[in-house]
C-alpha positions as YAML, in Angstrom:
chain: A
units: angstrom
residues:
- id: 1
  name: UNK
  ca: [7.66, 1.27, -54.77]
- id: 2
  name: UNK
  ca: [11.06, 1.09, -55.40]
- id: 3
  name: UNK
  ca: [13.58, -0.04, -52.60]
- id: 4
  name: UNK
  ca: [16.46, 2.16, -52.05]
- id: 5
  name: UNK
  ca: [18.84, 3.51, -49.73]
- id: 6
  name: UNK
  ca: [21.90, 6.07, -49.60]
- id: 7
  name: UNK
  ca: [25.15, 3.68, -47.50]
- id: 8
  name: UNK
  ca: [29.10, 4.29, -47.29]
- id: 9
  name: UNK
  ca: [30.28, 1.52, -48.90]
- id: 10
  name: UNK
  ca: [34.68, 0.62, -49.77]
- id: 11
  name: UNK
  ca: [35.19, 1.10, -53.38]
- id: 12
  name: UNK
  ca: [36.48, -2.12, -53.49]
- id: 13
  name: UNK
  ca: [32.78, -4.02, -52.91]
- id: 14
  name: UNK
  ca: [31.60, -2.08, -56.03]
- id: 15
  name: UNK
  ca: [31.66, -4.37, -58.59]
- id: 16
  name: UNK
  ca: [31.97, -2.81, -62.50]
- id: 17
  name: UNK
  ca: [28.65, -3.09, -64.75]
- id: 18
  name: UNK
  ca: [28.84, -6.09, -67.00]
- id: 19
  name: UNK
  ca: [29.98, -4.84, -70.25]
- id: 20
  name: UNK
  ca: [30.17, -1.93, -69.12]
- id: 21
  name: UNK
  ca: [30.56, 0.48, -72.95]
- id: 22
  name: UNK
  ca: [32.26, 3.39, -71.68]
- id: 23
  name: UNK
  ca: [36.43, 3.23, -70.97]
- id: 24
  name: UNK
  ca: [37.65, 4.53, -67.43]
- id: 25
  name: UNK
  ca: [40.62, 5.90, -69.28]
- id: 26
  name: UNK
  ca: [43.43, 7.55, -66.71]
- id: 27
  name: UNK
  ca: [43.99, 10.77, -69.12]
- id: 28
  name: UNK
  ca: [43.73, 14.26, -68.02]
- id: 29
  name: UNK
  ca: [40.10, 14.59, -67.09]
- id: 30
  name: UNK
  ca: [40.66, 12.08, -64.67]
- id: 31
  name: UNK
  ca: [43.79, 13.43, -62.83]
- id: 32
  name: UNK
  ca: [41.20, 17.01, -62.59]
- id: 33
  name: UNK
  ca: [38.66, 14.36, -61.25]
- id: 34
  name: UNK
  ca: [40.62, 13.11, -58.47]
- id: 35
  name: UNK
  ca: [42.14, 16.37, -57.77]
- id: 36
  name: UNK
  ca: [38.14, 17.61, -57.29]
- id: 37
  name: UNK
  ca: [37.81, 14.79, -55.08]
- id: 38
  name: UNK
  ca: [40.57, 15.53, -52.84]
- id: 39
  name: UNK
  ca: [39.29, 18.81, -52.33]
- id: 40
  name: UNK
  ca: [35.14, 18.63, -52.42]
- id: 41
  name: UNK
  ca: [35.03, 14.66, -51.65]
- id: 42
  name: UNK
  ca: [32.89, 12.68, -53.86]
- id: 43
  name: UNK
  ca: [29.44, 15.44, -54.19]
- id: 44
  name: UNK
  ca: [26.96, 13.12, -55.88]
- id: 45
  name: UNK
  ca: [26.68, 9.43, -54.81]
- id: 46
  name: UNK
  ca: [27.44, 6.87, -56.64]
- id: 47
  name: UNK
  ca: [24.57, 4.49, -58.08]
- id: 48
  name: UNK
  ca: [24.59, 0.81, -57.50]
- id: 49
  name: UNK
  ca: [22.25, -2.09, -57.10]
- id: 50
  name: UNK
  ca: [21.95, -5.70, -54.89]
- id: 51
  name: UNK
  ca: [24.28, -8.29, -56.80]
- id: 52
  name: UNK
  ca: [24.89, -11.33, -54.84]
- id: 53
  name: UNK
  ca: [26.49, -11.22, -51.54]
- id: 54
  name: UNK
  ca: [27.68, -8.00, -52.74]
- id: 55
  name: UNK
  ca: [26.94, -4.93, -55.14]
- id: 56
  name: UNK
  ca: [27.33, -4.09, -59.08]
- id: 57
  name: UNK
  ca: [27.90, -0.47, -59.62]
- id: 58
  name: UNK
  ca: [25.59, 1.06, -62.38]
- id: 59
  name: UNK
  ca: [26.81, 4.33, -62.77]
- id: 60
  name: UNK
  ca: [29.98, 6.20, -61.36]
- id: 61
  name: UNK
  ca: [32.88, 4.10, -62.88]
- id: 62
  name: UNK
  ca: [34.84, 6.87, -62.80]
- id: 63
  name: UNK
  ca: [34.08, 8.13, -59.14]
- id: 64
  name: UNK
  ca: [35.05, 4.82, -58.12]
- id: 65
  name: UNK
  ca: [38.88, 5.05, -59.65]
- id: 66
  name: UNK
  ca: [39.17, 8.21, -58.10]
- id: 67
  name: UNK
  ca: [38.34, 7.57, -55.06]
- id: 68
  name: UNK
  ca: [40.35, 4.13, -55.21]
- id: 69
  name: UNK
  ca: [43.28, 6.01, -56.34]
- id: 70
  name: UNK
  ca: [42.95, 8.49, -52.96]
- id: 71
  name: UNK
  ca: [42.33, 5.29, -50.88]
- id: 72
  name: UNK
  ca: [39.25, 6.73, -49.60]
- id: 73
  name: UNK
  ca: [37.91, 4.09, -47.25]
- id: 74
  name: UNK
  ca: [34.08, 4.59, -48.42]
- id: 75
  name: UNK
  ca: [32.12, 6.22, -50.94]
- id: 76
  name: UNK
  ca: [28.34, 7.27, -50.88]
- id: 77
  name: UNK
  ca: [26.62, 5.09, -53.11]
- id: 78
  name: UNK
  ca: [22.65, 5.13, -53.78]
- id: 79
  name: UNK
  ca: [22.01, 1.49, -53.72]
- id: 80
  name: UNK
  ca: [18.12, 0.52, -55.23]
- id: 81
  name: UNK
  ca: [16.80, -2.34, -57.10]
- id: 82
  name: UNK
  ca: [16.41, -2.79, -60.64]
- id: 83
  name: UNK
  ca: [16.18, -5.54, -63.13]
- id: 84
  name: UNK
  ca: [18.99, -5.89, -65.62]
- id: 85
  name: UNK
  ca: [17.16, -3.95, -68.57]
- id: 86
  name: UNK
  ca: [16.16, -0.94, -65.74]
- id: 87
  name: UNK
  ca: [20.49, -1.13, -65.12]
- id: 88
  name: UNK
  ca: [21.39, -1.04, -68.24]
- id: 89
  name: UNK
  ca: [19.23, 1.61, -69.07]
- id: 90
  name: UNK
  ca: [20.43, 3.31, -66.43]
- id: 91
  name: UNK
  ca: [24.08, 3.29, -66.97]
- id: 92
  name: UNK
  ca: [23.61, 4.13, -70.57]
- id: 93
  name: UNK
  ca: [21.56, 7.31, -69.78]
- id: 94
  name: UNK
  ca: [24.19, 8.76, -67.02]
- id: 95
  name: UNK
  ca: [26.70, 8.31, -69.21]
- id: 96
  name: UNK
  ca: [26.14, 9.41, -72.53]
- id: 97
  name: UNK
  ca: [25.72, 13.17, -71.82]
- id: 98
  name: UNK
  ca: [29.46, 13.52, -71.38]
- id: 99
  name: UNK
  ca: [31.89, 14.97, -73.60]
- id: 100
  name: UNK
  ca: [34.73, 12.93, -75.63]
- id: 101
  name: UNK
  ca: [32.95, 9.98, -75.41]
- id: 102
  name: UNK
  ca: [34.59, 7.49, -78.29]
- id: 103
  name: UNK
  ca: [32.54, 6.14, -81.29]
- id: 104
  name: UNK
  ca: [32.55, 2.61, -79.69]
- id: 105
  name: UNK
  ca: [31.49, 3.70, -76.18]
- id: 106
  name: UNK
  ca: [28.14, 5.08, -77.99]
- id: 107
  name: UNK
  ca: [27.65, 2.27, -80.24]
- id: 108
  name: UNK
  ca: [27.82, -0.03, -77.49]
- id: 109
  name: UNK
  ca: [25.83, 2.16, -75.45]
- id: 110
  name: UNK
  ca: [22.78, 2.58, -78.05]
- id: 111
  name: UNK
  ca: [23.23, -1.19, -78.60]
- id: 112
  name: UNK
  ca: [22.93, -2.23, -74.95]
- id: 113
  name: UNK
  ca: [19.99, 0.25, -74.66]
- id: 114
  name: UNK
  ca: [17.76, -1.13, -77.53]
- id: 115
  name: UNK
  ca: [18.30, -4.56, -76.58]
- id: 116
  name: UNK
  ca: [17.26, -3.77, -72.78]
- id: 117
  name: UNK
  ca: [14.37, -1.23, -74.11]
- id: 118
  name: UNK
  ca: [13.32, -4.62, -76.72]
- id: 119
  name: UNK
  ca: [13.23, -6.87, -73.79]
- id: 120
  name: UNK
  ca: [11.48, -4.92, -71.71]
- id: 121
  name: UNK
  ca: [8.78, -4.74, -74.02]
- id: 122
  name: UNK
  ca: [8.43, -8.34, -74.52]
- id: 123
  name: UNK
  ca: [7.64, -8.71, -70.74]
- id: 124
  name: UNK
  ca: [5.07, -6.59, -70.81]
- id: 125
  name: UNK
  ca: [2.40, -6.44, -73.37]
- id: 126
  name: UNK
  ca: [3.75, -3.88, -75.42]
- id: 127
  name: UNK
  ca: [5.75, -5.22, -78.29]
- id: 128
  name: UNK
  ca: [8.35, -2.08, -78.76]
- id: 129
  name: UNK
  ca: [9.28, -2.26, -82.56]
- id: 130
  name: UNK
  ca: [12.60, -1.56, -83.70]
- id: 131
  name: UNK
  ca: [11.65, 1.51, -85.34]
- id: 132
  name: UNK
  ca: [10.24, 3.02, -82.02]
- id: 133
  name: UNK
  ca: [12.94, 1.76, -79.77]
- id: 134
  name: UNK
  ca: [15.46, 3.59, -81.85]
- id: 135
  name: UNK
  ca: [13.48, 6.72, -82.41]
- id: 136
  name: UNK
  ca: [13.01, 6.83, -78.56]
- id: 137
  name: UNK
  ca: [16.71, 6.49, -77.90]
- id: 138
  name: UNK
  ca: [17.86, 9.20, -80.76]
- id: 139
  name: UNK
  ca: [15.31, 11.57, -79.49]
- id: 140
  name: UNK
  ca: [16.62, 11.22, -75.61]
- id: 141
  name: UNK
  ca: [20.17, 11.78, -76.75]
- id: 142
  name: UNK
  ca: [19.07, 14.62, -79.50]
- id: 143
  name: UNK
  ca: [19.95, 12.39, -82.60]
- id: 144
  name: UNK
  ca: [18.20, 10.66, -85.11]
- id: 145
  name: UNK
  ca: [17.02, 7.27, -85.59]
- id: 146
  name: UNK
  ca: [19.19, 7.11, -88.26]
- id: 147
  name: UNK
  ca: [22.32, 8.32, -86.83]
- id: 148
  name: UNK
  ca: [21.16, 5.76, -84.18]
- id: 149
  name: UNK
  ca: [21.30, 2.75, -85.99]
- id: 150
  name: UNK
  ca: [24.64, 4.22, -87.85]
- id: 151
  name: UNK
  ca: [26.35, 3.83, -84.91]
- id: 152
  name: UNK
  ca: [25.21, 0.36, -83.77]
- id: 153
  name: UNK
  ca: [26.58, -0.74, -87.23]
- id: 154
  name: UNK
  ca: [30.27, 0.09, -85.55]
- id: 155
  name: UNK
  ca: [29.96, -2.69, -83.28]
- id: 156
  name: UNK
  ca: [29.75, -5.08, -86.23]
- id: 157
  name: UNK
  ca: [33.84, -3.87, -86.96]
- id: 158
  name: UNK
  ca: [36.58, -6.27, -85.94]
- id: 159
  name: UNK
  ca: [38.11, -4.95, -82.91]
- id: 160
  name: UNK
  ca: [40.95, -3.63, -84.61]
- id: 161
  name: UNK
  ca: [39.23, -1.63, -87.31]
- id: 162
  name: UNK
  ca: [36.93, 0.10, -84.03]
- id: 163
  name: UNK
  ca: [39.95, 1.10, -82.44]
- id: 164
  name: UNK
  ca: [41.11, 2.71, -85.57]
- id: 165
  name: UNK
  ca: [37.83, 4.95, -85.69]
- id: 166
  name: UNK
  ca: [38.07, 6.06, -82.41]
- id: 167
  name: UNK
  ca: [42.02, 6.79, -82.78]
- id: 168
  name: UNK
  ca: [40.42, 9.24, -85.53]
- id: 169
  name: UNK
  ca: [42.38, 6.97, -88.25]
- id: 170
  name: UNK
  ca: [38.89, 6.04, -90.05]
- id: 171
  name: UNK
  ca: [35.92, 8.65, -90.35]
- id: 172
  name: UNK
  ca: [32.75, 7.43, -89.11]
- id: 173
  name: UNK
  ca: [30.76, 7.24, -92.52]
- id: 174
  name: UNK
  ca: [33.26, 5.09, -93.91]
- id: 175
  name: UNK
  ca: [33.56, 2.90, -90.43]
- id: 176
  name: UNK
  ca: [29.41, 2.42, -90.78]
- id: 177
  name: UNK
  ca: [29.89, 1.28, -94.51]
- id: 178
  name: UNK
  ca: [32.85, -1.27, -93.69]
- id: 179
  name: UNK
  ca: [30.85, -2.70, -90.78]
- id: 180
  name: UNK
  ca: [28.89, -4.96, -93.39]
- id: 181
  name: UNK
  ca: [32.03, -6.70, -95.10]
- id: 182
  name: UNK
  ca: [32.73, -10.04, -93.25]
- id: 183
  name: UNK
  ca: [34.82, -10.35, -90.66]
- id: 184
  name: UNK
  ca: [37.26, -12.56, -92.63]
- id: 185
  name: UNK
  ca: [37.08, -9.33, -94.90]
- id: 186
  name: UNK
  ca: [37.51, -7.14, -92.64]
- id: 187
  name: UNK
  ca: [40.58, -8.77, -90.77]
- id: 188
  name: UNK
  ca: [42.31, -8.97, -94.40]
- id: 189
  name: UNK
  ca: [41.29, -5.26, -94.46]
- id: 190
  name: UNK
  ca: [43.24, -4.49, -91.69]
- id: 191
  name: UNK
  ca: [46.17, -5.86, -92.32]
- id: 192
  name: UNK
  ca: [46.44, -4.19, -95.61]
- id: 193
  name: UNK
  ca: [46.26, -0.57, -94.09]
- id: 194
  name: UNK
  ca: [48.40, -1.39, -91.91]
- id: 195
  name: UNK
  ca: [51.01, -2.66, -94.31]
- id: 196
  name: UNK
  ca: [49.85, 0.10, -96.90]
- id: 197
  name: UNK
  ca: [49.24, 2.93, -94.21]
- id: 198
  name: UNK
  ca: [46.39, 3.84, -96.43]
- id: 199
  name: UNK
  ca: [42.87, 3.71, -94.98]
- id: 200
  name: UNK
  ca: [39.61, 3.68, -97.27]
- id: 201
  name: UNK
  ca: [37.80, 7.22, -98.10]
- id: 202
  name: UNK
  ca: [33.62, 6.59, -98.14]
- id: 203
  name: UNK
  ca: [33.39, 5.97, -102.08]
- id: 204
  name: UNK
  ca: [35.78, 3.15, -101.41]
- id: 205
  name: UNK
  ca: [34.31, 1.68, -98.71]
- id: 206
  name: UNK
  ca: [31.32, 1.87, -100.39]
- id: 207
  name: UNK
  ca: [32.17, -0.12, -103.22]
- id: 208
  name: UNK
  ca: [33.81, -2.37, -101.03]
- id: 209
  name: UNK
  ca: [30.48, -3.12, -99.65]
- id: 210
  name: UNK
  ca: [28.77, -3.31, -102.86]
- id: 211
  name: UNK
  ca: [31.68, -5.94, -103.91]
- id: 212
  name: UNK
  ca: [31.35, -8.23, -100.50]
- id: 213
  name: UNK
  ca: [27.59, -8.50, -101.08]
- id: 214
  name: UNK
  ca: [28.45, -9.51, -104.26]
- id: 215
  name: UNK
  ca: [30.80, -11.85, -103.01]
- id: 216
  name: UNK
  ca: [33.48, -10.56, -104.89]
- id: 217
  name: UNK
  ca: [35.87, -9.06, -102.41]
- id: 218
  name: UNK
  ca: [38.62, -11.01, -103.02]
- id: 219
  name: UNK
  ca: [41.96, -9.74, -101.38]
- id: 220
  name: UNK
  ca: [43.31, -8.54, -104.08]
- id: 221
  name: UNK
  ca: [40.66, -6.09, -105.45]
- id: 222
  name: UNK
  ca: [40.52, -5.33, -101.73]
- id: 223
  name: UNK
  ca: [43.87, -3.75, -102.13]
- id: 224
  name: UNK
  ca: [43.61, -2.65, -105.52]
- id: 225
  name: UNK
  ca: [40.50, -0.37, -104.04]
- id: 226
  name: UNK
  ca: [42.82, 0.45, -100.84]
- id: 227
  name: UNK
  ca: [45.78, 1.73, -103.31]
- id: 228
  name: UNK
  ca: [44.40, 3.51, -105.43]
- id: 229
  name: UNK
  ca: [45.36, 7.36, -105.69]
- id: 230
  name: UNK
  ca: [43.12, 9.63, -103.98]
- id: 231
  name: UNK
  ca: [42.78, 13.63, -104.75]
- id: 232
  name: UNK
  ca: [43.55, 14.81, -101.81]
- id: 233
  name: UNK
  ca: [46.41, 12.09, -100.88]
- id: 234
  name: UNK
  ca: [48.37, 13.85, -103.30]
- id: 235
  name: UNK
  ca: [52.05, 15.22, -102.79]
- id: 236
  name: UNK
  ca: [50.89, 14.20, -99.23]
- id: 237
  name: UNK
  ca: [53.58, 13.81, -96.34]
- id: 238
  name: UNK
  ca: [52.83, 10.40, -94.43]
- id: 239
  name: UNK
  ca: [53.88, 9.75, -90.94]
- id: 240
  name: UNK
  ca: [52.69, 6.28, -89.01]
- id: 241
  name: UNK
  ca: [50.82, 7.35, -86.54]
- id: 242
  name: UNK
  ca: [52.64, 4.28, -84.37]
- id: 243
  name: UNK
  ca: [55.96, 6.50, -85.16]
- id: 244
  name: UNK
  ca: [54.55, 9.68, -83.21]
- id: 245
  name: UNK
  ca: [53.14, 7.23, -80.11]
- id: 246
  name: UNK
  ca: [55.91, 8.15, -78.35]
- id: 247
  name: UNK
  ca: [55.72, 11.76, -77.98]
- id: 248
  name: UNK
  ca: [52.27, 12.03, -77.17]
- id: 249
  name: UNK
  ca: [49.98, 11.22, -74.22]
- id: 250
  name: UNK
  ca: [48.15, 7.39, -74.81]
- id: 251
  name: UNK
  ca: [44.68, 9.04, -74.92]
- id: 252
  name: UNK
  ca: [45.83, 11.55, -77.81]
- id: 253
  name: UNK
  ca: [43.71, 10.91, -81.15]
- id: 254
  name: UNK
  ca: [45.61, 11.30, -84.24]
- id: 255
  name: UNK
  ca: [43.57, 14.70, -85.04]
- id: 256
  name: UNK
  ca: [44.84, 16.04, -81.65]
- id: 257
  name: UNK
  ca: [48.58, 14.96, -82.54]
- id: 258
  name: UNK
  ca: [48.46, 16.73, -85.59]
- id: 259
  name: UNK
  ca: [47.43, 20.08, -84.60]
- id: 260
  name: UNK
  ca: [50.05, 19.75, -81.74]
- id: 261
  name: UNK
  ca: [52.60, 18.93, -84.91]
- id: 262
  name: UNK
  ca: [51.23, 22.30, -86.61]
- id: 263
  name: UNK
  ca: [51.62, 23.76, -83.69]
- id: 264
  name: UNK
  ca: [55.22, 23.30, -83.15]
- id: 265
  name: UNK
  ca: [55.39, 24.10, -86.80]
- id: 266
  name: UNK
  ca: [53.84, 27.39, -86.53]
- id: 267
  name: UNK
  ca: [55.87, 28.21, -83.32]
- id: 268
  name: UNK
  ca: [59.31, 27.56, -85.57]
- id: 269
  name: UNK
  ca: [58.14, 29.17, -88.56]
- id: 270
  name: UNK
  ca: [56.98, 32.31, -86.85]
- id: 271
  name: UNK
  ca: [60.81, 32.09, -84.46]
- id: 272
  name: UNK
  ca: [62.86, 31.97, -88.01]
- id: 273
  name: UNK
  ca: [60.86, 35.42, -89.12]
- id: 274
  name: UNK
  ca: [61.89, 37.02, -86.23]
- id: 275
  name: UNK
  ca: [65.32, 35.73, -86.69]
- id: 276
  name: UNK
  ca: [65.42, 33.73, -83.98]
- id: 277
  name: UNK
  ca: [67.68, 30.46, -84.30]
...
């Protein structure tokens, strides 16, 4: 039977979940949060388990800032025991039904959860095979297997290149194909788009895979591939996306900068119809 118990516990005795995959970003979903918190309180507990003298917070990361940033006192918390692969399980599952979640926070997530699903079935005497473990996981989040193991490939990117897929800078087909140069390649990779501010389309990063496992990705045909013209880059306008930090909230993507940027352009064009100056 599983021990557990509902307690008021300071926010500050929650510990965060080891690698925990999912950013606590402050953006605007979190200022409605806390705003919902000042006026309802906190309406489903939090979920944490015994850790040491104290206790490690599976699920409610969020919950937690919020309150912290109200300096509520205490915050319910369902506290029960669980292994480390029943946690991680866990905090993968509560978390991955929410909107905008990034690329990385789900291949993390899927990652975490096949390695705790894999483990558990070495302790028992059930030998989960890979193939099962990730059919199990696509079919609880209403993917495939295949889309599955796609986005575990993502954590195989150098940090750098990750954080340019979920800044909407690389599309996610591409990202999965890059995620098997090395990471020697990839870091030379990097630097190129950054000095280029070209980033590869899918046929390029295919080949570019193709050419690594050939062991011929040599820097430059790494940016002869990056340079080349591409149909639909042409009689482009190209605008860093570091240049347009500045106006925009930290948590914008570059998709959602643009349309703001057609926005405003739209708003102008539609003023100097109507004669407006």
């Amino acid at each position: 039977m599983v021990k557990e118990f509902i307690s008021q516990l300071p926010p500050n005795k929650l510990t965060p979940f080891k690698k925990h995959p999912y950013q606590v970003r402050e953006d605007a979903a979190m200022d409605e949060l806390v705003e919902s918190v000042r006026t309802y309180g906190i309406l489903s507990p939090l979920l944490a388990r015994p850790k040491g003298d104290g206790y490690e917070l599976v699920s409610g990361h969020r919950r937690r800032l919020a309150a912290q940033k109200l300096g509520l006192p205490t915050v319910p918390v369902l506290v029960r025991e669980m292994s480390d692969d029943e946690a991680v399980i866990l905090m993968v599952d509560s978390n991955l039904q929410r909107e905008n979640l990034l690329p990385s926070e789900k291949a993390f997530a899927y990652k975490m959860k096949l390695e705790a699903m894999k483990h558990q079935g070495k302790s028992t005497s059930v030998q989960l095979a890979p193939k099962l473990t990730t059919e199990q996981i696509g079919y609880e989040a209403g993917i495939s297997k295949d889309v599955v193991k796609r986005y575990i490939r993502l954590t195989n990117l150098v940090p750098p290149l990750l954080q340019m897929v979920d800044d909407g800078r690389i599309a996610f087909s591409p990202a999965v194909e890059l995620s098997y140069l090395t990471r020697d390649e990839q870091a030379e990779l990097w630097d190129l788009i950054g000095r280029e501010d070209a980033t590869p389309s899918l046929s390029q990063a295919l080949r570019m895979k193709q050419l690594s496992r050939e062991a011929k990705l040599t820097p430059e045909v790494l940016y002869a591939i990056l340079t080349e013209e591409k149909p639909n880059q042409k009689e482009q306008v190209r605008i860093k996306t570091e240049s347009l930090r500045k106006y925009f909230p930290r948590n914008y993507s570059a998709q959602q900068m643009e349309r703001e940027i057609i926005k405003l352009l739209e708003a102008r064009y539609r003023a100097k119809g109507r004669g407006e100056r």
